[in-house]
Coordinates of C-alpha atoms in Angstrom, one line a residue:
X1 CA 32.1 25.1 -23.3
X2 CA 33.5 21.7 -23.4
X3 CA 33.5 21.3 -19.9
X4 CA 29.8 20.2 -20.2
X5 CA 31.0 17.0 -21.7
X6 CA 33.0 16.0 -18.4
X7 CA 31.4 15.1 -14.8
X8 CA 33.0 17.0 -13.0
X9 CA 31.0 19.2 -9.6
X10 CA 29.9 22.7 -10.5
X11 CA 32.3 24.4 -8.1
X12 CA 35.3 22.3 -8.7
X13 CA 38.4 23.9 -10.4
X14 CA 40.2 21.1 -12.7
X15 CA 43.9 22.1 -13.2
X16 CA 45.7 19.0 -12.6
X17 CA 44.7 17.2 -15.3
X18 CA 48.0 15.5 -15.3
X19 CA 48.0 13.3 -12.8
X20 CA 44.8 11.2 -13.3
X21 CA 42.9 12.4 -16.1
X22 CA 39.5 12.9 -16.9
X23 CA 37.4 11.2 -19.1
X24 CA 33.9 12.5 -21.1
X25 CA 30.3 11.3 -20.1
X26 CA 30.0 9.2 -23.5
X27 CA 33.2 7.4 -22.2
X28 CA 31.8 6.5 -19.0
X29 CA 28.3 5.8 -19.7
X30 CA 30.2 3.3 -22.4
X31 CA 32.2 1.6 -20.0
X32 CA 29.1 1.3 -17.2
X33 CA 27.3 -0.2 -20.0
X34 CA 30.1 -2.9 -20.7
X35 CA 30.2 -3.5 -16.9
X36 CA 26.4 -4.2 -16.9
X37 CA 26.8 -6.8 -20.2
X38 CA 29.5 -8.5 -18.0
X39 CA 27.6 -8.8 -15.5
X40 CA 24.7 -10.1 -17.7
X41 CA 26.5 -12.9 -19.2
X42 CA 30.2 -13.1 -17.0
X43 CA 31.8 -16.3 -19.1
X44 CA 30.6 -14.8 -22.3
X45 CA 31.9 -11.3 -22.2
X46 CA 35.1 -12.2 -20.3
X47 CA 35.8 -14.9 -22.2
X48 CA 34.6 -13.8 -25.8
X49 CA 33.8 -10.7 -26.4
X50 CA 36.3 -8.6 -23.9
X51 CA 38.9 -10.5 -26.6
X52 CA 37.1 -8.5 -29.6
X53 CA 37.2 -5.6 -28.2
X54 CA 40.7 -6.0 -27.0
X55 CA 41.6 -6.2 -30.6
X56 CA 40.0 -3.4 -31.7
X57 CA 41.2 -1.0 -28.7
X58 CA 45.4 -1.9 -29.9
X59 CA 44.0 -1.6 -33.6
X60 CA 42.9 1.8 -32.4
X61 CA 45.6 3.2 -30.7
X62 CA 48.7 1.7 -32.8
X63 CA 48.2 4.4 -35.3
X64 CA 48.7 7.4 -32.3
X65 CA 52.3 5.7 -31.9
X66 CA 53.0 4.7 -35.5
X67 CA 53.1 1.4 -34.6
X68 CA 52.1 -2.0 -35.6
X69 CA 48.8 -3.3 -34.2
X70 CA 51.4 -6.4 -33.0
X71 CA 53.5 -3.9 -31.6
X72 CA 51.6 -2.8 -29.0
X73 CA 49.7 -4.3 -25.6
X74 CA 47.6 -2.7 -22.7
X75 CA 48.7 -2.7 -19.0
X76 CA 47.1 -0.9 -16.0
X77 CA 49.3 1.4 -15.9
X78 CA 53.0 3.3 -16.7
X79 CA 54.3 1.4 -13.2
X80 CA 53.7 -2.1 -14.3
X81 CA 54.7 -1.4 -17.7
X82 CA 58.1 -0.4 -16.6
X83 CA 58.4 -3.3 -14.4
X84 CA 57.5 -5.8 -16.8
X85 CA 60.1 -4.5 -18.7
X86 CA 62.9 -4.2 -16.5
X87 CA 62.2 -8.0 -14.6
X88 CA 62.5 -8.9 -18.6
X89 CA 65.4 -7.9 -19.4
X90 CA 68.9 -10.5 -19.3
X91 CA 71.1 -7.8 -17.0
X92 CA 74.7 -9.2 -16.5
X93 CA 77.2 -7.9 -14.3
X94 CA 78.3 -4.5 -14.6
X95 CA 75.5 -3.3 -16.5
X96 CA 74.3 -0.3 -15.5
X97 CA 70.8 1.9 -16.3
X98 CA 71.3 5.5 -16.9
X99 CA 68.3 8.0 -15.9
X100 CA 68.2 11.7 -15.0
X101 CA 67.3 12.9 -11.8
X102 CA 63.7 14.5 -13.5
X103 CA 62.6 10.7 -13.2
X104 CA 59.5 9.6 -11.9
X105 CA 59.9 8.4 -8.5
X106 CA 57.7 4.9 -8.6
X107 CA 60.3 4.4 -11.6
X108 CA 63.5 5.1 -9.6
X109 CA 62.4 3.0 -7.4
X110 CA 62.2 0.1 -9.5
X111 CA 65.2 0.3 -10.8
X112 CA 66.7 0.3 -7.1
X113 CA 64.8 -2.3 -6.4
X114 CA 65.6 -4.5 -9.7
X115 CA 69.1 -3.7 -8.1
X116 CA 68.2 -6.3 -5.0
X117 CA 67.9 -9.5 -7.4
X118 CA 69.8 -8.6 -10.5
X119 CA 73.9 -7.7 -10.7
X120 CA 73.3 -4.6 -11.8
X121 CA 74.1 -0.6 -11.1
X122 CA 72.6 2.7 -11.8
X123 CA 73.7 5.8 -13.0
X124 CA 71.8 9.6 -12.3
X125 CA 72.2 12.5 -14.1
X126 CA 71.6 15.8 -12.3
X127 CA 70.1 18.7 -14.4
X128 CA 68.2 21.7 -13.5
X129 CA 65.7 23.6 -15.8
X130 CA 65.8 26.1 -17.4
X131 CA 68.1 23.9 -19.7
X132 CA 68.0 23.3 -23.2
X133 CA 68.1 19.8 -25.3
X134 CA 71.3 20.3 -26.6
X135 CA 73.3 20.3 -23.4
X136 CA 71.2 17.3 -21.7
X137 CA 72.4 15.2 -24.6
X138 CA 75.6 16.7 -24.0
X139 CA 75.2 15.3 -20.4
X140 CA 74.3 12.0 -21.4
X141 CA 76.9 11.2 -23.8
X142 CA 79.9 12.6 -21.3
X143 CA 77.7 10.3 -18.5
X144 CA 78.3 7.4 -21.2
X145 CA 81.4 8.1 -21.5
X146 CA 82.9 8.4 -18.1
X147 CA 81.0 4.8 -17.0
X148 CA 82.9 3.1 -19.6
X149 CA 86.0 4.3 -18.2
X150 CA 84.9 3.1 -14.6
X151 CA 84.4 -0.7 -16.1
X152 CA 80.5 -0.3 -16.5
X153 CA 78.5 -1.4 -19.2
X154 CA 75.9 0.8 -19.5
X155 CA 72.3 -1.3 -20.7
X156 CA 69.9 0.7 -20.7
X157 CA 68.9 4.6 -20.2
X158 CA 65.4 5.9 -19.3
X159 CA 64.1 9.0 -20.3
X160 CA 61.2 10.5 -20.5
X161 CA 58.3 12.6 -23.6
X162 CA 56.9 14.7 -20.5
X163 CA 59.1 15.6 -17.3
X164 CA 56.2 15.2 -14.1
X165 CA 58.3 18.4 -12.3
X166 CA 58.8 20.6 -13.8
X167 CA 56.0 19.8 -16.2
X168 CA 58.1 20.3 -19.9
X169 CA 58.9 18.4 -23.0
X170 CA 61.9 16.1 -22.7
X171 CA 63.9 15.5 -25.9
X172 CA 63.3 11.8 -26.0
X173 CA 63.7 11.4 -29.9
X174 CA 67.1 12.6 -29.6
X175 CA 68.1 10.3 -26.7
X176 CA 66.7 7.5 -28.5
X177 CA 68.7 8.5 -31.9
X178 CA 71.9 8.8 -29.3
X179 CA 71.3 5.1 -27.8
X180 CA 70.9 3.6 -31.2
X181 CA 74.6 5.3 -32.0
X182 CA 76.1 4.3 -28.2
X183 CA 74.3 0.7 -28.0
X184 CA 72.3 1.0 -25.5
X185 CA 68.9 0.5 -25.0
X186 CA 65.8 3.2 -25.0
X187 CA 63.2 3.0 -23.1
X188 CA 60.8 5.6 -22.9
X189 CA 58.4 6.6 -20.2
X190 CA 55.6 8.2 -21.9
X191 CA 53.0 8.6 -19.3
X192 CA 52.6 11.9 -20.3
X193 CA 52.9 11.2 -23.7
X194 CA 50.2 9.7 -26.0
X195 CA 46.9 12.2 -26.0
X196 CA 49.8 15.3 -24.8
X197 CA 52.0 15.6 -27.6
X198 CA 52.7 14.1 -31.2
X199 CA 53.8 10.6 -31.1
X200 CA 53.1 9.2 -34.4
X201 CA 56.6 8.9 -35.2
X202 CA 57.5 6.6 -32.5
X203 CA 57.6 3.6 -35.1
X204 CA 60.5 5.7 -37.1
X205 CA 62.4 6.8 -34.1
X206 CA 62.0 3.0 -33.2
X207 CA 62.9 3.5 -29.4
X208 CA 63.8 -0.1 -27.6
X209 CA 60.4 0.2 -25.0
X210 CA 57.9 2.3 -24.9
X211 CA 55.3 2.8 -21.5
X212 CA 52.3 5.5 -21.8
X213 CA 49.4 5.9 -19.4
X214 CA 46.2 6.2 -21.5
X215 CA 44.1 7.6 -19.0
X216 CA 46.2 10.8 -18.6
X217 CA 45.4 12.9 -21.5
X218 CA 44.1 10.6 -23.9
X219 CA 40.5 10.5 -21.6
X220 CA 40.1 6.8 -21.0
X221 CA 39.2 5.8 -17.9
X222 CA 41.6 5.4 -15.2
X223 CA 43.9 2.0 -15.4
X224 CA 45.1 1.6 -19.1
X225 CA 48.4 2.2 -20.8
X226 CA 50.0 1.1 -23.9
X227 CA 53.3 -0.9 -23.9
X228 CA 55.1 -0.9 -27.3
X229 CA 57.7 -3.4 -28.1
X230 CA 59.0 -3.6 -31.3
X231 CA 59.0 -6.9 -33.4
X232 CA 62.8 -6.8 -33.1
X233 CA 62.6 -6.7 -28.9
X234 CA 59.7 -8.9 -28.5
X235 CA 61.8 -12.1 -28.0
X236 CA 63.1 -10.3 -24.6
X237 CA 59.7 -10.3 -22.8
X238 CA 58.4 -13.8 -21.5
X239 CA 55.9 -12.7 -18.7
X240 CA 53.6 -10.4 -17.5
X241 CA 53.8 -8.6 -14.5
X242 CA 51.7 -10.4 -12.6
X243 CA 53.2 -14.3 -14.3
X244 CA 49.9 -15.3 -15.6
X245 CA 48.2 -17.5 -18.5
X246 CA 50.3 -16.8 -21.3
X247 CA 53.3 -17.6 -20.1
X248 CA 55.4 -20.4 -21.3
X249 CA 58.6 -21.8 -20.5
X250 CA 61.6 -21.4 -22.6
X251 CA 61.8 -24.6 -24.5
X252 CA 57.8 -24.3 -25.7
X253 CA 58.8 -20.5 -26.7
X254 CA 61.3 -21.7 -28.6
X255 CA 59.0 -23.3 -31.1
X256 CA 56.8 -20.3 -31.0
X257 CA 56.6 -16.7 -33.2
X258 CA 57.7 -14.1 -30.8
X259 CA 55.3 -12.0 -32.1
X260 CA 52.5 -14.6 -31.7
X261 CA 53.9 -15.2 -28.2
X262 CA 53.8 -11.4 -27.6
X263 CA 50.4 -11.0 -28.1
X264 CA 48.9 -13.6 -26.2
X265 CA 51.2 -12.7 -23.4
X266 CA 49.1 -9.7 -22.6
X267 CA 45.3 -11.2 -23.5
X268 CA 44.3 -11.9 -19.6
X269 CA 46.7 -11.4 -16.5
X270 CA 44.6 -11.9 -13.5
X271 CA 41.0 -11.2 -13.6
X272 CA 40.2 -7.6 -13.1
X273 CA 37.7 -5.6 -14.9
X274 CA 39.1 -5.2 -18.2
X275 CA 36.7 -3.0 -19.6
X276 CA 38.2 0.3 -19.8
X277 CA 40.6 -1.2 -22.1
X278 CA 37.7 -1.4 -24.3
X279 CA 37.3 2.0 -24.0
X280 CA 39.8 3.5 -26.4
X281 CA 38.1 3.6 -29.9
X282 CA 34.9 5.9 -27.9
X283 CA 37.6 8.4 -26.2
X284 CA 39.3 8.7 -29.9
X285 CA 35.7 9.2 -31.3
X286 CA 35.0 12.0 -28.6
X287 CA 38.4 13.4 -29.3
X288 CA 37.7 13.5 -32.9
X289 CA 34.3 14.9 -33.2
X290 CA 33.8 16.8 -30.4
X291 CA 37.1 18.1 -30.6
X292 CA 38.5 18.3 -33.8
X293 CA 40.8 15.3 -33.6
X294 CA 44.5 14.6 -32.1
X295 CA 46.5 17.6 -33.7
X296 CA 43.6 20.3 -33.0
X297 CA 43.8 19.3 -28.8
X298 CA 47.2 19.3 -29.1
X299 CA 47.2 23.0 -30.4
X300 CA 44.7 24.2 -28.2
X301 CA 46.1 22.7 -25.0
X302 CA 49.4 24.2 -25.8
X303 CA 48.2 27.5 -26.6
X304 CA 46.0 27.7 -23.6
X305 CA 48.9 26.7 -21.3
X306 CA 50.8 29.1 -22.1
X307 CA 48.0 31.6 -22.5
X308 CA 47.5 31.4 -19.1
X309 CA 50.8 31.2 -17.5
X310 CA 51.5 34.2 -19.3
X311 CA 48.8 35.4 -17.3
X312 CA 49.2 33.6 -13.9
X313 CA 52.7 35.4 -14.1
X314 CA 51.3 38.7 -14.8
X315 CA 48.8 38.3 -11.3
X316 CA 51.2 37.4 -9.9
X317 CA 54.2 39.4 -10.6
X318 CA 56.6 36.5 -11.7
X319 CA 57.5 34.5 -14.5
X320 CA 57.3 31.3 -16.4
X321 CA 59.9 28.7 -16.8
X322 CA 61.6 29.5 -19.6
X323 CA 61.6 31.7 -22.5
X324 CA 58.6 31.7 -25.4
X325 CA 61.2 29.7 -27.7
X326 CA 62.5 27.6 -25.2
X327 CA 62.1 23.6 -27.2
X328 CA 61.2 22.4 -23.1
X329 CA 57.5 24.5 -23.5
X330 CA 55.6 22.7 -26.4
X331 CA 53.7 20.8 -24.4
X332 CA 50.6 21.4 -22.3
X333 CA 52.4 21.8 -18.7
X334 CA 53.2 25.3 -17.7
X335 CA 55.4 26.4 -14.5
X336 CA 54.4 29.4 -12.9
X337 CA 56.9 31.1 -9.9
X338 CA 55.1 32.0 -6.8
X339 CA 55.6 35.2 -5.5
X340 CA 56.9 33.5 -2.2
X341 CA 60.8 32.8 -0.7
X342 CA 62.0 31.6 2.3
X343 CA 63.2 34.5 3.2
X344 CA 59.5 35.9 3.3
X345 CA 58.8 33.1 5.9
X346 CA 61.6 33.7 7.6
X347 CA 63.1 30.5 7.6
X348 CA 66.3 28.6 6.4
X349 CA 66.4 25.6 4.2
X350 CA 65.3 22.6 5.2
X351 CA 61.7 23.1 5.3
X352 CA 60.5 24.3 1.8
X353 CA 59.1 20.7 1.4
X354 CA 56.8 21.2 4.2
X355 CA 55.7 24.4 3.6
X356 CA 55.5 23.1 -0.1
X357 CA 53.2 20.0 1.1
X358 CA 51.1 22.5 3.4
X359 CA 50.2 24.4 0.1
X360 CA 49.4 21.0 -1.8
X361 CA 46.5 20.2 1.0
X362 CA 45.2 23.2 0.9
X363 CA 43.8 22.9 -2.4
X364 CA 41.4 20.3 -1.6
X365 CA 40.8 20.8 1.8
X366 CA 39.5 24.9 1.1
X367 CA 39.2 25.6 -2.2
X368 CA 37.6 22.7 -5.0
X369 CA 40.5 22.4 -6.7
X370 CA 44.5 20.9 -6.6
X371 CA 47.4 23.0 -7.3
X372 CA 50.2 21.0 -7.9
X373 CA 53.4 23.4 -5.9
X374 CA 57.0 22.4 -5.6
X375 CA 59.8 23.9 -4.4
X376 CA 62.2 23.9 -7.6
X377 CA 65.6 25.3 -8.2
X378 CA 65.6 27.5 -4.7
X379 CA 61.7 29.0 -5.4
X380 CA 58.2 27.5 -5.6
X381 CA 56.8 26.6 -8.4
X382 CA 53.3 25.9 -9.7
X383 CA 52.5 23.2 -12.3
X384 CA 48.9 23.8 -14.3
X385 CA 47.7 21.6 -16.6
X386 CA 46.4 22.9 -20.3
X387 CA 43.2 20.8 -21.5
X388 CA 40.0 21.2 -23.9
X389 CA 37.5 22.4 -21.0
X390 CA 40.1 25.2 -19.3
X391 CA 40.1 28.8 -20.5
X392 CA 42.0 31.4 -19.6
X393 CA 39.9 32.7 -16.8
X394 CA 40.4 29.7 -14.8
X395 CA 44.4 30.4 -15.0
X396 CA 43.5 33.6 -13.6
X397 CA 41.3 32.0 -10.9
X398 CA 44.5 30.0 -10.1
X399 CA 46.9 33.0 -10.0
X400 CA 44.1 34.7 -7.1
X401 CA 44.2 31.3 -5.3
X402 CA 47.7 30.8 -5.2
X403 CA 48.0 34.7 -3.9
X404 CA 45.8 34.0 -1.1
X405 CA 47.7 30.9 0.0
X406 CA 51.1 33.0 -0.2
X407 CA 49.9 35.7 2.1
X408 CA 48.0 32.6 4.5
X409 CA 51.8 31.3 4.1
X410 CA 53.6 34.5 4.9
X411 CA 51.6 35.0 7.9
X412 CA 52.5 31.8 9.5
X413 CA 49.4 29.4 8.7
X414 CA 52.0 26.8 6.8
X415 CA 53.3 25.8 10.8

């Protein structure tokens, strides 16, 4: 059983992987042992050798995006990422930033709050699964399309590898590959992406920005992400998010490399404790040779995910979202229906996200675990999480859960 190489408390049920992670006891005894050589010699580890190991974390994890080591930086996390793009980025008026409606809320929200200081506008596009690739890029291009006639420049589109809700793959190669052909710019939010699905191709699909957390599925600890910027783009971005250190004003960067500039941009913002950057080469060694490496987890996840959602659905006498060939399921997020309407509550719309948010709580409160439920497309839905340490029995320990909180639900608990 893998799970023996996690931390987690006997009786706790670990199905949301997706949210925060979880990282293996090597990992954080590692990390606690960094903390104690910082606090053993503070100037000398922060100063020196936190920079070695800086080096050696991007050298590690530039090959997972098929990137160049100079390609790619480490931020806290997907949020700041995104925002040190976007406050980066020369908008003029009447440009406008495309995104679906599937996006990440923390990242809507900075684009409407970009919209405050910058003269710009944005653009959503509505779509509803079940829907295949082919007619979201259909959507996108007729979106293009019908802002030009309006006047609007559009800038830049944001898309994502992983949806959050419903948990599914989005086809982000192909919106990149569209972008290049429209002139707009790609960037990608990939906080589900690195660890969860292939990305090794991500230097030939050459997408403008790049965000993924790295303590989602690739088991770092919690606060790291990669930001990639290509060589080409690199010249766009002139401060962190926090301004720290490395920046400089624009007459010293024009006597400097971009990609030297780049680099050092990202060595120290703000002192925080840096060590779980550090971190990366030791989850990609545990990944490796306890789990057979990158392509091996990927396969497993994904065949345990929908492994059990096949079963969840069977318990409890539903479906999935979406059919076995459907390009939207290879990843490790499966969508299970509840067996559970409003009608069985007796009550009108309006309140599903209450009733949804009363399910959520329960999880933790009364039984060791967190189910993530929405109400999606006029049902609610379930999102599991596929990992290493989950078999199928836990799925069906999920489906029983989730039928007890339906009937708590249909007798009237949820008010």
């Amino acid at each position: 059983m893998r799970r023996k190489h996690f931390t987690f408390a006997d009786n706790y049920h670990p199905l949301n992987h997706g949210s925060f992670g979880a990282f293996p006891k090597a990992v954080q005894e590692y990390q606690r042992q960094l903390q104690s050589e910082s606090e053993a010699r503070p100037d000398t580890f922060i100063r020196y050798t936190y920079l070695q190991l800086l080096k050696e974390s991007r050298s590690a994890i530039a090959p997972l995006l098929g990137a160049d080591t100079g390609e790619v930086v480490l931020v806290p996390n997907t949020t700041t990422g995104v925002n040190t793009v976007l406050r980066n980025i020369d908008f003029l008026r009447d440009d406008t930033i495309l995104y679906f409606n599937t996006i990440y809320g923390a990242c809507q929200k900075s684009i409407q709050s970009l919209s405050e200081t910058c003269p710009i506008s944005y653009h959503q596009i509505d779509i509803t699964y079940p829907i295949e690739d082919d007619e979201i890029i259909s959507r996108f291009r007729a979106a293009v399309r019908s802002l030009k006639t309006q006047g609007k420049r559009p800038k830049l589109a944001m898309f994502d590898t992983v949806l959050t809700f419903p948990g599914v793959r989005f086809p982000w190669g192909a919106l990149v590959a569209v972008c290049k052909d429209l002139g707009i710019l790609s960037f990608v939010d990939g906080a589900h992406g690195v660890g969860h699905i292939d990305l090794t191709h991500v230097g030939d699909a050459k997408p403008d920005f790049l965000i993924s957390n790295c303590y989602k599925w690739l088991m770092v600890p919690r606060g790291c992400a990669v930001l990639y910027v290509p060589f080409r783009n690199q010249g766009q971005i002139a401060s962190t998010v926090p301004t720290s250190w490395g920046y400089e004003t624009p007459e010293e960067r024009a006597k400097m490399d971009p990609r030297e500039y780049f680099s050092r941009l990202f060595v120290k913002v703000s002192t925080v404790d840096n060590t779980l950057y550090c971190c990366i080469p030791l989850a990609l060694k545990f990944r490796s040779e306890v789990c057979g490496g990158e392509a091996a987890i990927h396969a497993y996840c994904e065949d345990i995910a929908r492994r059990g959602g096949a079963r969840m659905a069977e318990i409890l006498g539903t479906e999935v979202l979406g059919g076995p060939e459907s390009s939207f399921r290879r990843c490790s997020f499966v969508n299970v229906r509840l067996p559970l309407s409003l009608s069985d509550l007796g009550v009108e719309e309006g309140r599903e996200w209450e009733i949804a948010k009363w399910m959520l709580e329960l999880g933790p409160a009364e039984y060791e675990t967190y189910l993530p439920v929405k109400f999606y497309a006029g049902s609610f839905w379930c999102r599991i999480s596929g990992q290493i340490y989950l078999t199928v029995e836990d799925f069906e320990w999920a489906a029983g859960t989730l039928l007890r909180i339906c009937e708590r639900a249909r007798a009237g608990e949820w008010k």
